[in-house]
Amino acid sequence: MCGIVGYMGNQDATPVIMNGLRMLEYRGYDSAGICTMDSGEVEIRRSSGKLVNLERLLKEQPLYGNIGIGHTRWATHGKPTVANAHPHKGGSVVVVHNGIIENYLLLKDELSNKGHKFLSETDSEIISHLIDEKLKSTTSLEEAVQQALKELQGAYALCILCHKDNKTMIAAKSGSPMVVGIKGNEFFVASDMPAIISNTREMVIMEDGEMAVFRNGEVKFCTLDGEDINKTSRIVDWSPLKAEKNGYPNFMLKEINEQPQAIRNVVAGRLREDKGDVFLEELGLNNSGLNAFERLCLVACGTSWHAAMAGKYLIEEHCRIPVDVEIASEFRYRNPLISEKTLLIAISQSGETADTLAALREARSKNAHIVSICNVVDSSIPRESDGVIYTRAGLEIGVASTKAFTTQLVALYLLTIRLGRANGAIDLKKGQEMLAALNKLPAQVEKTLELDSQIEEIACEYLTSWDAIYLGRGISYAIALEGALKLKEISYIHADGYPAGEMKHGPIALIDREMPVFILAPNDRHIVKVRSNMEEVITRGGKVVALCSEGDNETGKRAEFTLQIPWAGEALSPVLFTVALQLIAYNFAILKGKDVDQPRNLAKSVTVE
Ligand code: F6R
């Protein structure tokens, strides 16, 4: 991943770039760096770790100048050290890079043979050297960049400076996102709009293979062959959202607590109670359009993939349409069976996940109709979709996804109603019942949040455990996977989710007196079977934390701890169980003193393969 920012104008570049990087830190926080050009000289400051370290460095060693580029890194090639931090300088050329250069070793060898000395382990550093090399035989920086980029294989979004051409900044993109902001004769470049929207609303979205050359208060867009491109800007009408903690100790807890409102938002204006149906005009498909598909294919990564898993249970159960669920990074490389009769649904919080975007493009090439379920408005995935259901969860800063996931579940529930009403699998009465259950959900989330102090006790009890197991049946299996992922991500405790009935086929060997087993036992059709699975654990000395439905005084009788969660029906209870599991992971991590907002090795938006 990584986030990049560039600026050229009449302001001091450093604060503009640092503000932009702050908004991009969700893309990586292994190191950060900035380069400005002042009186024809380039100066660089870099530090390892989070942006705050670079801020400290800049206080001691400030930078000046009206042109600059900056970077926040999520390490792919090379450890998160200062030497590997961007910007990288090769001769006279300085670059910041987001993406991966796949043929960098070959290029590095060639350049080394020509006398270039490399100071980092990164793939990115070769770009600066390659452009520097091309400058020896070309007349302009622009031409040198064009020649160099043609030799790169892989993905890049780049900002480039060169002290030999100190009135120019160049940006280029292929495979990694990039936008240009324009405000008169001031120019902003960034990996995404939120990084620069506080400066301007006039944006140009760069496409693959395009370059932007900023010089003397003007910008020119062109191809790598030097052909001019006439790009039109658009005025973005959404407001920059402020990242405020509003009194919470961290963003994750704030976002967990925002879920009742986030769910109200995803539902707002979409319910058609009289028809037992929902308004989803954004899909761009009427009843006959929806009924034309033979199957659905839900594709996503990570937490969003867990939402897809839950979506399969919902849609197959209620709409009787076959649904495949695919991990995007697998789907994109296995020549999947997709046709114009497939409705592909890409699910993504950020809308920028490289694998999900590539899967979408793969499906597009096979003529699928594409709808996305996305949180970030105007991001790449919705932009490339035929229709989109926005989840309206608001800005999610905590790296571990919380409100984005539960709003994805609700969006899938809305889609289920729409599909079922369109094909008749859901009749008026059932549609109305489903909407009534949905209307009660925000208050039930509020009630679930009140379990926090009980959950803290559980976390205290098992704080020294190294492992945990999460078990569930049916749709709760998807939620068990999500609960385990949350615990892993923020507390670094190893955790696995299994279908409860599958445990006896292997994982049961792990049961001991140290490891908590979280059993998801909502009062649905599986309850009796889940209780038996719980007995199997207890019989082997396992420590069970039972999550069951309010009023169920049976399930938890032999568990070490019981959490009673409001009953919202089989289809919506997963949302409430998720909230409890988020609080479990959160309490473990906080008691262990971990940074829940920026867990190690992770980034919010994964824009590399
Ligand atoms: C986990 C988490 C990740 C993301 C995954 C996909 O808490 O946030 O697993 O779900 O990287 O990201 P999006 O949804 O932005 O495509």
Tab-separated table of C-alpha atoms and ligand atoms in Angstrom, residues 300-306 347-354 356 373 381 396 398-402 404 408 482 485-486 489 602-606, ligand 1:
chain	number	residue	atom	x	y	z
A	300	ALA	CA	-13.989	-9.624	-1.299
A	301	CYS	CA	-11.007	-9.821	1.054
A	302	GLY	CA	-10.597	-10.119	4.819
A	303	THR	CA	-13.464	-8.859	6.912
A	304	SER	CA	-15.415	-7.959	3.797
A	305	TRP	CA	-15.061	-11.582	2.711
A	306	HIS	CA	-16.676	-12.609	5.994
A	347	ILE	CA	-17.642	-5.912	-1.235
A	348	SER	CA	-15.103	-3.451	0.104
A	349	GLN	CA	-14.934	-0.856	2.854
A	350	SER	CA	-12.220	1.211	1.201
A	351	GLY	CA	-13.184	0.602	-2.406
A	352	GLU	CA	-9.461	0.478	-3.192
A	353	THR	CA	-8.404	-3.080	-2.282
A	354	ALA	CA	-6.177	-4.106	-5.187
A	356	THR	CA	-10.955	-6.933	-5.130
A	373	ILE	CA	-21.146	-2.742	-1.653
A	381	ILE	CA	-14.428	-0.074	-6.898
A	396	GLU	CA	-13.589	4.344	9.532
A	398	GLY	CA	-9.468	2.106	13.134
A	399	VAL	CA	-7.549	-0.369	11.014
A	400	ALA	CA	-9.633	-3.287	12.263
A	401	SER	CA	-12.959	-2.977	10.535
A	402	THR	CA	-16.003	-2.709	12.825
A	404	ALA	CA	-17.966	-1.059	8.084
A	408	GLN	CA	-22.044	-4.477	5.038
A	482	GLU	CA	-14.797	-12.476	11.858
A	485	LEU	CA	-9.842	-12.258	12.822
A	486	LYS	CA	-10.595	-9.299	15.108
A	489	GLU	CA	-5.490	-8.408	14.375
A	602	LEU	CA	-1.452	-3.847	9.024
A	603	ALA	CA	-2.874	-1.057	6.931
A	604	LYS	CA	-6.412	0.061	6.371
A	605	SER	CA	-6.424	-0.076	2.621
A	606	VAL	CA	-4.500	-2.798	0.833
B	1	F6R	C1	-9.886	-6.502	8.967
B	1	F6R	C2	-9.865	-5.655	7.797
B	1	F6R	C3	-9.372	-6.243	6.522
B	1	F6R	C4	-10.199	-5.695	5.350
B	1	F6R	C5	-9.612	-6.166	4.012
B	1	F6R	C6	-10.444	-5.691	2.858
B	1	F6R	O1	-10.363	-5.829	10.083
B	1	F6R	O2	-10.235	-4.519	7.847
B	1	F6R	O3	-9.384	-7.628	6.535
B	1	F6R	O4	-11.507	-6.139	5.477
B	1	F6R	O5	-8.312	-5.674	3.889
B	1	F6R	O6	-10.551	-4.317	2.847
B	1	F6R	P1	-11.715	-3.583	2.100
B	1	F6R	O7	-12.978	-3.931	2.785
B	1	F6R	O8	-11.378	-2.121	2.225
B	1	F6R	O9	-11.693	-4.056	0.693
